[in-house]
Amino acid sequence: MTAQRDILDQVCAEVAKMEGPVIEFGLGNGRTFHHLRERLPGRRIVAFDRALAAHASSIPEPENLVLGEIRETAIRFIGIDAALVHADIGTGYEDRDAVTATWLPDLTARLLRVGGIAVSGTPLDHPRLQRLPPPPSVPADRYFVCRRV
Ligand code: SAM
């Protein structure tokens, strides 16, 4: 969580200067959603999950909460020109994360504006996503930071 916050703090400083909403893939109990809301006050954050399980203080407005399989539900947001896509949907199981890697990079590239940033716990290999170095405090193979080119 500390590493995740360090990365989000670093990218939020840049995202704050950019227009466009934030996409939060994996609302979970809402900790990173809450953090992003604090770092980017007033910014629209659209949060996705299979089901709502967030703490009461970290529940998005109904119009910014999208429930269901991200691979299916996020398609209607393509072209939203997001400034940031934060994806926290890794499982730690190689086989499951390998399936995610077949669709998440392309979806992320289509949601971001040019110059927008993606932060993910699973790799984002895609020709339109240029890898950026994470902050020095963060192990390079644990989080993936990319810019949409
Ligand atoms: N970022 C959250 C936080 O700080 O509280 C934690 C997210 S948790 C690690 C991952 C969440 O992603 C789970 O709630 C899970 O239901 C959701 N998730 C994983 N894969 C998904 C998918 N393909 N579609 C929808 N939700 C998914």
PDB file of C-alpha atoms and ligand atoms in Angstrom:
ATOM      1  CA  MET A   1       0.000   0.000   0.000  1.00  0.00           C
ATOM      2  CA  THR A   2       2.879   2.408   0.778  1.00  0.00           C
ATOM      3  CA  ALA A   3       4.451   1.721  -2.607  1.00  0.00           C
ATOM      4  CA  GLN A   4       1.081   2.135  -4.278  1.00  0.00           C
ATOM      5  CA  ARG A   5       0.563   5.478  -2.516  1.00  0.00           C
ATOM      6  CA  ASP A   6       4.067   6.656  -3.452  1.00  0.00           C
ATOM      7  CA  ILE A   7       3.313   5.971  -7.107  1.00  0.00           C
ATOM      8  CA  LEU A   8      -0.112   7.564  -6.975  1.00  0.00           C
ATOM      9  CA  ASP A   9       1.306  10.637  -5.249  1.00  0.00           C
ATOM     10  CA  GLN A  10       3.966  10.958  -7.926  1.00  0.00           C
ATOM     11  CA  VAL A  11       1.572  10.628 -10.847  1.00  0.00           C
ATOM     12  CA  CYS A  12      -1.190  12.732  -9.261  1.00  0.00           C
ATOM     13  CA  ALA A  13       1.143  15.740  -9.213  1.00  0.00           C
ATOM     14  CA  GLU A  14       1.292  15.433 -13.001  1.00  0.00           C
ATOM     15  CA  VAL A  15      -2.337  14.406 -13.503  1.00  0.00           C
ATOM     16  CA  ALA A  16      -3.436  17.494 -11.550  1.00  0.00           C
ATOM     17  CA  LYS A  17      -2.104  19.630 -14.415  1.00  0.00           C
ATOM     18  CA  MET A  18      -3.985  17.591 -17.023  1.00  0.00           C
ATOM     19  CA  GLU A  19      -7.652  17.593 -17.947  1.00  0.00           C
ATOM     20  CA  GLY A  20      -9.665  14.393 -17.958  1.00  0.00           C
ATOM     21  CA  PRO A  21     -11.307  12.017 -15.534  1.00  0.00           C
ATOM     22  CA  VAL A  22      -9.690   9.243 -13.538  1.00  0.00           C
ATOM     23  CA  ILE A  23     -10.539   5.575 -14.036  1.00  0.00           C
ATOM     24  CA  GLU A  24     -10.199   3.331 -10.991  1.00  0.00           C
ATOM     25  CA  PHE A  25     -10.224  -0.348 -11.948  1.00  0.00           C
ATOM     26  CA  GLY A  26     -10.798  -2.384  -8.773  1.00  0.00           C
ATOM     27  CA  LEU A  27     -12.620  -0.276  -6.194  1.00  0.00           C
ATOM     28  CA  GLY A  28     -12.232  -3.012  -3.556  1.00  0.00           C
ATOM     29  CA  ASN A  29     -12.690  -1.498  -0.136  1.00  0.00           C
ATOM     30  CA  GLY A  30     -12.025   1.934  -1.586  1.00  0.00           C
ATOM     31  CA  ARG A  31      -8.624   2.773  -0.112  1.00  0.00           C
ATOM     32  CA  THR A  32      -6.951   3.928  -3.333  1.00  0.00           C
ATOM     33  CA  PHE A  33     -10.192   5.559  -4.494  1.00  0.00           C
ATOM     34  CA  HIS A  34     -10.204   7.557  -1.259  1.00  0.00           C
ATOM     35  CA  HIS A  35      -6.532   8.476  -1.749  1.00  0.00           C
ATOM     36  CA  LEU A  36      -7.092   9.618  -5.335  1.00  0.00           C
ATOM     37  CA  ARG A  37     -10.089  11.695  -4.257  1.00  0.00           C
ATOM     38  CA  GLU A  38      -7.889  13.460  -1.695  1.00  0.00           C
ATOM     39  CA  ARG A  39      -5.037  14.037  -4.129  1.00  0.00           C
ATOM     40  CA  LEU A  40      -7.257  15.218  -6.993  1.00  0.00           C
ATOM     41  CA  PRO A  41     -10.083  17.165  -5.361  1.00  0.00           C
ATOM     42  CA  GLY A  42     -13.047  17.824  -7.607  1.00  0.00           C
ATOM     43  CA  ARG A  43     -11.844  15.415 -10.311  1.00  0.00           C
ATOM     44  CA  ARG A  44     -14.340  12.920 -11.677  1.00  0.00           C
ATOM     45  CA  ILE A  45     -13.277   9.397 -10.679  1.00  0.00           C
ATOM     46  CA  VAL A  46     -15.144   6.518 -12.285  1.00  0.00           C
ATOM     47  CA  ALA A  47     -14.691   3.346 -10.234  1.00  0.00           C
ATOM     48  CA  PHE A  48     -15.226  -0.209 -11.452  1.00  0.00           C
ATOM     49  CA  ASP A  49     -15.635  -3.500  -9.670  1.00  0.00           C
ATOM     50  CA  ARG A  50     -17.570  -6.735  -9.899  1.00  0.00           C
ATOM     51  CA  ALA A  51     -19.541  -5.833  -6.802  1.00  0.00           C
ATOM     52  CA  LEU A  52     -19.666  -3.015  -4.281  1.00  0.00           C
ATOM     53  CA  ALA A  53     -17.669  -3.834  -1.143  1.00  0.00           C
ATOM     54  CA  ALA A  54     -16.187  -0.433  -0.328  1.00  0.00           C
ATOM     55  CA  HIS A  55     -16.159   1.266   3.041  1.00  0.00           C
ATOM     56  CA  ALA A  56     -19.116   3.631   3.409  1.00  0.00           C
ATOM     57  CA  SER A  57     -16.806   6.665   3.279  1.00  0.00           C
ATOM     58  CA  SER A  58     -15.350   5.557  -0.061  1.00  0.00           C
ATOM     59  CA  ILE A  59     -18.374   4.905  -2.235  1.00  0.00           C
ATOM     60  CA  PRO A  60     -18.499   6.872  -5.494  1.00  0.00           C
ATOM     61  CA  GLU A  61     -21.582   8.739  -6.676  1.00  0.00           C
ATOM     62  CA  PRO A  62     -23.972   6.302  -8.427  1.00  0.00           C
ATOM     63  CA  GLU A  63     -23.122   7.725 -11.871  1.00  0.00           C
ATOM     64  CA  ASN A  64     -19.419   7.062 -11.208  1.00  0.00           C
ATOM     65  CA  LEU A  65     -19.751   3.488  -9.983  1.00  0.00           C
ATOM     66  CA  VAL A  66     -19.746   0.749 -12.608  1.00  0.00           C
ATOM     67  CA  LEU A  67     -20.418  -2.811 -11.491  1.00  0.00           C
ATOM     68  CA  GLY A  68     -19.703  -5.943 -13.495  1.00  0.00           C
ATOM     69  CA  GLU A  69     -16.766  -7.403 -15.403  1.00  0.00           C
ATOM     70  CA  ILE A  70     -14.425  -4.548 -16.304  1.00  0.00           C
ATOM     71  CA  ARG A  71     -13.605  -6.100 -19.651  1.00  0.00           C
ATOM     72  CA  GLU A  72     -17.274  -5.665 -20.611  1.00  0.00           C
ATOM     73  CA  THR A  73     -18.417  -2.634 -18.607  1.00  0.00           C
ATOM     74  CA  ALA A  74     -15.530  -0.303 -19.483  1.00  0.00           C
ATOM     75  CA  ILE A  75     -16.044  -0.546 -23.234  1.00  0.00           C
ATOM     76  CA  ARG A  76     -18.692   2.177 -23.185  1.00  0.00           C
ATOM     77  CA  PHE A  77     -16.132   4.583 -21.685  1.00  0.00           C
ATOM     78  CA  ILE A  78     -13.703   4.273 -24.587  1.00  0.00           C
ATOM     79  CA  GLY A  79     -12.938   7.774 -25.797  1.00  0.00           C
ATOM     80  CA  ILE A  80     -13.444   9.350 -22.348  1.00  0.00           C
ATOM     81  CA  ASP A  81      -9.883  10.781 -22.594  1.00  0.00           C
ATOM     82  CA  ALA A  82      -8.915   9.862 -19.060  1.00  0.00           C
ATOM     83  CA  ALA A  83      -5.915  11.577 -17.492  1.00  0.00           C
ATOM     84  CA  LEU A  84      -5.228   8.543 -15.290  1.00  0.00           C
ATOM     85  CA  VAL A  85      -6.133   4.873 -15.338  1.00  0.00           C
ATOM     86  CA  HIS A  86      -5.299   3.123 -12.083  1.00  0.00           C
ATOM     87  CA  ALA A  87      -5.710  -0.647 -12.313  1.00  0.00           C
ATOM     88  CA  ASP A  88      -5.510  -2.644  -9.099  1.00  0.00           C
ATOM     89  CA  ILE A  89      -6.928  -5.946 -10.300  1.00  0.00           C
ATOM     90  CA  GLY A  90      -3.920  -8.244 -10.074  1.00  0.00           C
ATOM     91  CA  THR A  91      -4.517 -11.488  -8.202  1.00  0.00           C
ATOM     92  CA  GLY A  92      -0.994 -12.767  -7.624  1.00  0.00           C
ATOM     93  CA  TYR A  93      -1.946 -15.894  -9.587  1.00  0.00           C
ATOM     94  CA  GLU A  94       0.133 -16.054 -12.742  1.00  0.00           C
ATOM     95  CA  ASP A  95      -2.493 -17.793 -14.846  1.00  0.00           C
ATOM     96  CA  ARG A  96      -5.284 -15.352 -13.933  1.00  0.00           C
ATOM     97  CA  ASP A  97      -3.088 -12.302 -14.354  1.00  0.00           C
ATOM     98  CA  ALA A  98      -1.981 -13.638 -17.746  1.00  0.00           C
ATOM     99  CA  VAL A  99      -5.620 -13.576 -18.861  1.00  0.00           C
ATOM    100  CA  THR A 100      -5.968  -9.978 -17.622  1.00  0.00           C
ATOM    101  CA  ALA A 101      -2.847  -9.094 -19.620  1.00  0.00           C
ATOM    102  CA  THR A 102      -4.655 -10.138 -22.817  1.00  0.00           C
ATOM    103  CA  TRP A 103      -7.258  -7.328 -22.566  1.00  0.00           C
ATOM    104  CA  LEU A 104      -6.260  -4.734 -19.951  1.00  0.00           C
ATOM    105  CA  PRO A 105      -3.428  -3.006 -21.891  1.00  0.00           C
ATOM    106  CA  ASP A 106      -5.522  -2.339 -24.993  1.00  0.00           C
ATOM    107  CA  LEU A 107      -8.534  -1.196 -22.960  1.00  0.00           C
ATOM    108  CA  THR A 108      -6.290   1.132 -20.935  1.00  0.00           C
ATOM    109  CA  ALA A 109      -4.737   2.625 -24.069  1.00  0.00           C
ATOM    110  CA  ARG A 110      -8.209   3.335 -25.470  1.00  0.00           C
ATOM    111  CA  LEU A 111      -9.418   5.020 -22.304  1.00  0.00           C
ATOM    112  CA  LEU A 112      -6.443   7.367 -21.847  1.00  0.00           C
ATOM    113  CA  ARG A 113      -5.893  10.711 -23.486  1.00  0.00           C
ATOM    114  CA  VAL A 114      -2.556  11.181 -25.232  1.00  0.00           C
ATOM    115  CA  GLY A 115      -0.087  12.028 -22.451  1.00  0.00           C
ATOM    116  CA  GLY A 116      -2.330  10.380 -19.840  1.00  0.00           C
ATOM    117  CA  ILE A 117      -0.839   8.000 -17.321  1.00  0.00           C
ATOM    118  CA  ALA A 118      -1.588   4.411 -16.356  1.00  0.00           C
ATOM    119  CA  VAL A 119      -0.580   2.772 -13.090  1.00  0.00           C
ATOM    120  CA  SER A 120      -1.132  -0.957 -12.810  1.00  0.00           C
ATOM    121  CA  GLY A 121      -0.229  -3.888 -10.636  1.00  0.00           C
ATOM    122  CA  THR A 122      -0.090  -6.084 -13.729  1.00  0.00           C
ATOM    123  CA  PRO A 123       2.019  -5.432 -16.857  1.00  0.00           C
ATOM    124  CA  LEU A 124       0.699  -3.086 -19.534  1.00  0.00           C
ATOM    125  CA  ASP A 125       2.513  -4.169 -22.677  1.00  0.00           C
ATOM    126  CA  HIS A 126       1.102  -2.161 -25.546  1.00  0.00           C
ATOM    127  CA  PRO A 127       2.631  -0.111 -28.385  1.00  0.00           C
ATOM    128  CA  ARG A 128       0.748   3.009 -27.224  1.00  0.00           C
ATOM    129  CA  LEU A 129       1.815   2.679 -23.593  1.00  0.00           C
ATOM    130  CA  GLN A 130       5.369   3.783 -22.941  1.00  0.00           C
ATOM    131  CA  ARG A 131       6.850   2.446 -19.728  1.00  0.00           C
ATOM    132  CA  LEU A 132       8.004   5.051 -17.191  1.00  0.00           C
ATOM    133  CA  PRO A 133      10.274   4.368 -14.203  1.00  0.00           C
ATOM    134  CA  PRO A 134       8.430   4.031 -10.885  1.00  0.00           C
ATOM    135  CA  PRO A 135       9.654   6.089  -7.893  1.00  0.00           C
ATOM    136  CA  PRO A 136      12.938   4.736  -6.439  1.00  0.00           C
ATOM    137  CA  SER A 137      11.118   3.424  -3.340  1.00  0.00           C
ATOM    138  CA  VAL A 138       9.049   1.041  -5.474  1.00  0.00           C
ATOM    139  CA  PRO A 139      10.256  -2.338  -6.818  1.00  0.00           C
ATOM    140  CA  ALA A 140      10.308  -2.059 -10.621  1.00  0.00           C
ATOM    141  CA  ASP A 141       8.510  -5.349 -11.240  1.00  0.00           C
ATOM    142  CA  ARG A 142       5.646  -4.784  -8.779  1.00  0.00           C
ATOM    143  CA  TYR A 143       3.995  -1.776 -10.348  1.00  0.00           C
ATOM    144  CA  PHE A 144       3.881  -0.593 -13.892  1.00  0.00           C
ATOM    145  CA  VAL A 145       3.669   3.084 -14.788  1.00  0.00           C
ATOM    146  CA  CYS A 146       3.077   4.055 -18.410  1.00  0.00           C
ATOM    147  CA  ARG A 147       2.310   7.097 -20.504  1.00  0.00           C
ATOM    148  CA  ARG A 148      -0.102   6.985 -23.415  1.00  0.00           C
ATOM    149  CA  VAL A 149       1.753   7.991 -26.574  1.00  0.00           C
TER     150      VAL A 149
HETATM  151  N1  SAM B   1      -7.769  -0.592  -4.973  1.00  0.00           N
HETATM  152  C1  SAM B   1      -8.571  -1.240  -3.944  1.00  0.00           C
HETATM  153  C2  SAM B   1      -8.332  -0.603  -2.619  1.00  0.00           C
HETATM  154  O1  SAM B   1      -7.343   0.147  -2.466  1.00  0.00           O
HETATM  155  O2  SAM B   1      -9.144  -0.817  -1.716  1.00  0.00           O
HETATM  156  C3  SAM B   1      -8.312  -2.716  -3.864  1.00  0.00           C
HETATM  157  C4  SAM B   1      -8.692  -3.465  -5.102  1.00  0.00           C
HETATM  158  S1  SAM B   1      -8.702  -5.202  -4.864  1.00  0.00           S
HETATM  159  C5  SAM B   1      -7.029  -5.604  -4.805  1.00  0.00           C
HETATM  160  C6  SAM B   1      -9.175  -5.777  -6.446  1.00  0.00           C
HETATM  161  C7  SAM B   1     -10.629  -5.552  -6.771  1.00  0.00           C
HETATM  162  O3  SAM B   1     -10.777  -5.659  -8.181  1.00  0.00           O
HETATM  163  C8  SAM B   1     -11.563  -6.565  -6.134  1.00  0.00           C
HETATM  164  O4  SAM B   1     -12.556  -5.887  -5.419  1.00  0.00           O
HETATM  165  C9  SAM B   1     -12.145  -7.330  -7.321  1.00  0.00           C
HETATM  166  O5  SAM B   1     -13.510  -7.629  -7.176  1.00  0.00           O
HETATM  167  C10 SAM B   1     -11.948  -6.363  -8.477  1.00  0.00           C
HETATM  168  N2  SAM B   1     -11.729  -7.004  -9.780  1.00  0.00           N
HETATM  169  C11 SAM B   1     -10.664  -7.772 -10.147  1.00  0.00           C
HETATM  170  N3  SAM B   1     -10.780  -8.151 -11.420  1.00  0.00           N
HETATM  171  C12 SAM B   1     -11.943  -7.617 -11.890  1.00  0.00           C
HETATM  172  C13 SAM B   1     -12.613  -7.676 -13.125  1.00  0.00           C
HETATM  173  N4  SAM B   1     -12.106  -8.353 -14.163  1.00  0.00           N
HETATM  174  N5  SAM B   1     -13.788  -7.016 -13.250  1.00  0.00           N
HETATM  175  C14 SAM B   1     -14.306  -6.352 -12.190  1.00  0.00           C
HETATM  176  N6  SAM B   1     -13.709  -6.252 -10.987  1.00  0.00           N
HETATM  177  C15 SAM B   1     -12.546  -6.889 -10.832  1.00  0.00           C
END
